[in-house]
PDB file of C-alpha atoms in Angstrom:
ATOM      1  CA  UNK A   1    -232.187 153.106 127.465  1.00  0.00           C
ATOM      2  CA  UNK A   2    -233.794 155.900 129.628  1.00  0.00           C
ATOM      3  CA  UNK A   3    -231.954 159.510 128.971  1.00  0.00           C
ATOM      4  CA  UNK A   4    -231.799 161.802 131.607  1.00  0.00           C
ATOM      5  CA  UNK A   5    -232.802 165.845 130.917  1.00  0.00           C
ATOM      6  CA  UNK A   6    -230.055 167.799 129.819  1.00  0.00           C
ATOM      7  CA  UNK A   7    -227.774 169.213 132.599  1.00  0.00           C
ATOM      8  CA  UNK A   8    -229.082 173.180 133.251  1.00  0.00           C
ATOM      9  CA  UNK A   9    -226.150 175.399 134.958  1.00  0.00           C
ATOM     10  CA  UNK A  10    -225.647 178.928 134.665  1.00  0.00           C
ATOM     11  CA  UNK A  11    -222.014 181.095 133.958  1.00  0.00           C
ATOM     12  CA  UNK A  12    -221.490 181.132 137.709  1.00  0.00           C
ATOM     13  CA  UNK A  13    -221.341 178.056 138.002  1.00  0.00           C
ATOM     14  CA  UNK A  14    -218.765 177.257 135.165  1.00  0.00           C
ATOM     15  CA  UNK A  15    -216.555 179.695 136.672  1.00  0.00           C
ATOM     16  CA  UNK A  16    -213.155 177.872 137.349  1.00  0.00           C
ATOM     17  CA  UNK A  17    -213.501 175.174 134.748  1.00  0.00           C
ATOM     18  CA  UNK A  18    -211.562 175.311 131.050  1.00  0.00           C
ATOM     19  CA  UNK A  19    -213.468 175.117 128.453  1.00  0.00           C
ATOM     20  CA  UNK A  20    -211.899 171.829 127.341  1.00  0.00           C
ATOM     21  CA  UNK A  21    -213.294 170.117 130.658  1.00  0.00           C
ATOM     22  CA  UNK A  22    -217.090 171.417 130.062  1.00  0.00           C
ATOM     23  CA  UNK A  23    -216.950 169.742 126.310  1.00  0.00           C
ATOM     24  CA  UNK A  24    -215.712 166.681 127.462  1.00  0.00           C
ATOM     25  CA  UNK A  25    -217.966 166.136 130.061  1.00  0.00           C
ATOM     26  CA  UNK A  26    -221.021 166.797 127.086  1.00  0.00           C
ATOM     27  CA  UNK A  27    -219.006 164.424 124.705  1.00  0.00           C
ATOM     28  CA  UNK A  28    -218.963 161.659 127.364  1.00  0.00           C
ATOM     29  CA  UNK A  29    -221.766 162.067 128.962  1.00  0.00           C
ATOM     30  CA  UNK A  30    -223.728 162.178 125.669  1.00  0.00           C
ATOM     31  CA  UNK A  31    -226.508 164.525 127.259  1.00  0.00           C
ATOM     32  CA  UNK A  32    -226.380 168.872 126.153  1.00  0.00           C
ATOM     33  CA  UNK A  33    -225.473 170.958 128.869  1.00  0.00           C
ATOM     34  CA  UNK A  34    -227.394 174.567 128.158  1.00  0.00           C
ATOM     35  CA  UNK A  35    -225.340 177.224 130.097  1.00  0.00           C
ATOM     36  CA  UNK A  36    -227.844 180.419 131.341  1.00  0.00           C
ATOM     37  CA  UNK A  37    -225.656 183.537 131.100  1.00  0.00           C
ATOM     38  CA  UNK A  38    -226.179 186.680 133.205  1.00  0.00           C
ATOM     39  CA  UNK A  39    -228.466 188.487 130.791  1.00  0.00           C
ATOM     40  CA  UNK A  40    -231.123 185.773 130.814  1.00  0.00           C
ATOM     41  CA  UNK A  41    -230.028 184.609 127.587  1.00  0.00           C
ATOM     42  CA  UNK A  42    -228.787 180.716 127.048  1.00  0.00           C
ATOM     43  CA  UNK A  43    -226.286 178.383 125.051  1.00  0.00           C
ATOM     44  CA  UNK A  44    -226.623 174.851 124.604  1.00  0.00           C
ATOM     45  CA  UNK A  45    -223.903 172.955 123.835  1.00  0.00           C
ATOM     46  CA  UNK A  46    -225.285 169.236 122.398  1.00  0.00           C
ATOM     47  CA  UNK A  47    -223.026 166.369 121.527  1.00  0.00           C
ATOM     48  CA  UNK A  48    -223.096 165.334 117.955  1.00  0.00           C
ATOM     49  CA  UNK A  49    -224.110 161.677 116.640  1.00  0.00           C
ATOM     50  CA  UNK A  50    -221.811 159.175 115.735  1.00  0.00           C
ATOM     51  CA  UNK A  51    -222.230 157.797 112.782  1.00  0.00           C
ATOM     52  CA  UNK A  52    -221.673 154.286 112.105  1.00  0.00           C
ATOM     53  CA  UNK A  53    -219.242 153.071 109.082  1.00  0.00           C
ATOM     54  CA  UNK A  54    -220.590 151.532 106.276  1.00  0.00           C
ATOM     55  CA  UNK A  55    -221.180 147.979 105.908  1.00  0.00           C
ATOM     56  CA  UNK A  56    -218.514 146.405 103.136  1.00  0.00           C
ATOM     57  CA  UNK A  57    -221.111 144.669 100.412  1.00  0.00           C
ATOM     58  CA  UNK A  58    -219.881 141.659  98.498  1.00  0.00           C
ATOM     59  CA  UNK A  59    -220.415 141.867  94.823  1.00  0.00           C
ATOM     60  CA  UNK A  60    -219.258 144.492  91.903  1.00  0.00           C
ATOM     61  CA  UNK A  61    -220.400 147.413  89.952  1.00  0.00           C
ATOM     62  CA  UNK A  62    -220.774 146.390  86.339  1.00  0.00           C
ATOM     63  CA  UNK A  63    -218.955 148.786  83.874  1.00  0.00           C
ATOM     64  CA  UNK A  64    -221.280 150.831  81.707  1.00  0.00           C
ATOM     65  CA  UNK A  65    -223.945 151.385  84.670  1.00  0.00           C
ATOM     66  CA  UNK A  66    -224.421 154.783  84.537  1.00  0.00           C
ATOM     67  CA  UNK A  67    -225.065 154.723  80.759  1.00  0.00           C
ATOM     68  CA  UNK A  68    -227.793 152.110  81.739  1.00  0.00           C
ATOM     69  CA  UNK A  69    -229.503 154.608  84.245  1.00  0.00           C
ATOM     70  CA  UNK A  70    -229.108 157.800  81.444  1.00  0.00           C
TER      71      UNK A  70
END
């Protein structure tokens, strides 16, 4: 899977959209946005990974293990 470079735009640009809008695009699109404010300086906003559960192992704990590991 080939990931396209994170989406550039400055606060101009954002003007008219909610705040709610701007983080779902990043969540769906999966890709950070960084946002260039006025003063030169920037914020990027990044989606966070999504963890996959845990697999369910068959089998048991026997009682008494953690005296075996002390």
């Amino acid at each position: 899977m080939v990931q396209e470079a994170h989406k550039i735009i400055t606060l101009e640009e954002l003007k008219g959209r909610t705040l709610e809008e701007l983080l779902h695009e990043v969540a769906q699109s999966r890709q950070p946005i960084t946002v260039i404010l006025e003063e030169g300086e920037s914020v990027t906003i990044e989606p966070s990974s999504q963890l996959k559960p845990l697999p369910q192992l068959e089998g048991h704990v026997p009682e008494g293990w953690k005296n075996a590991i002390s």
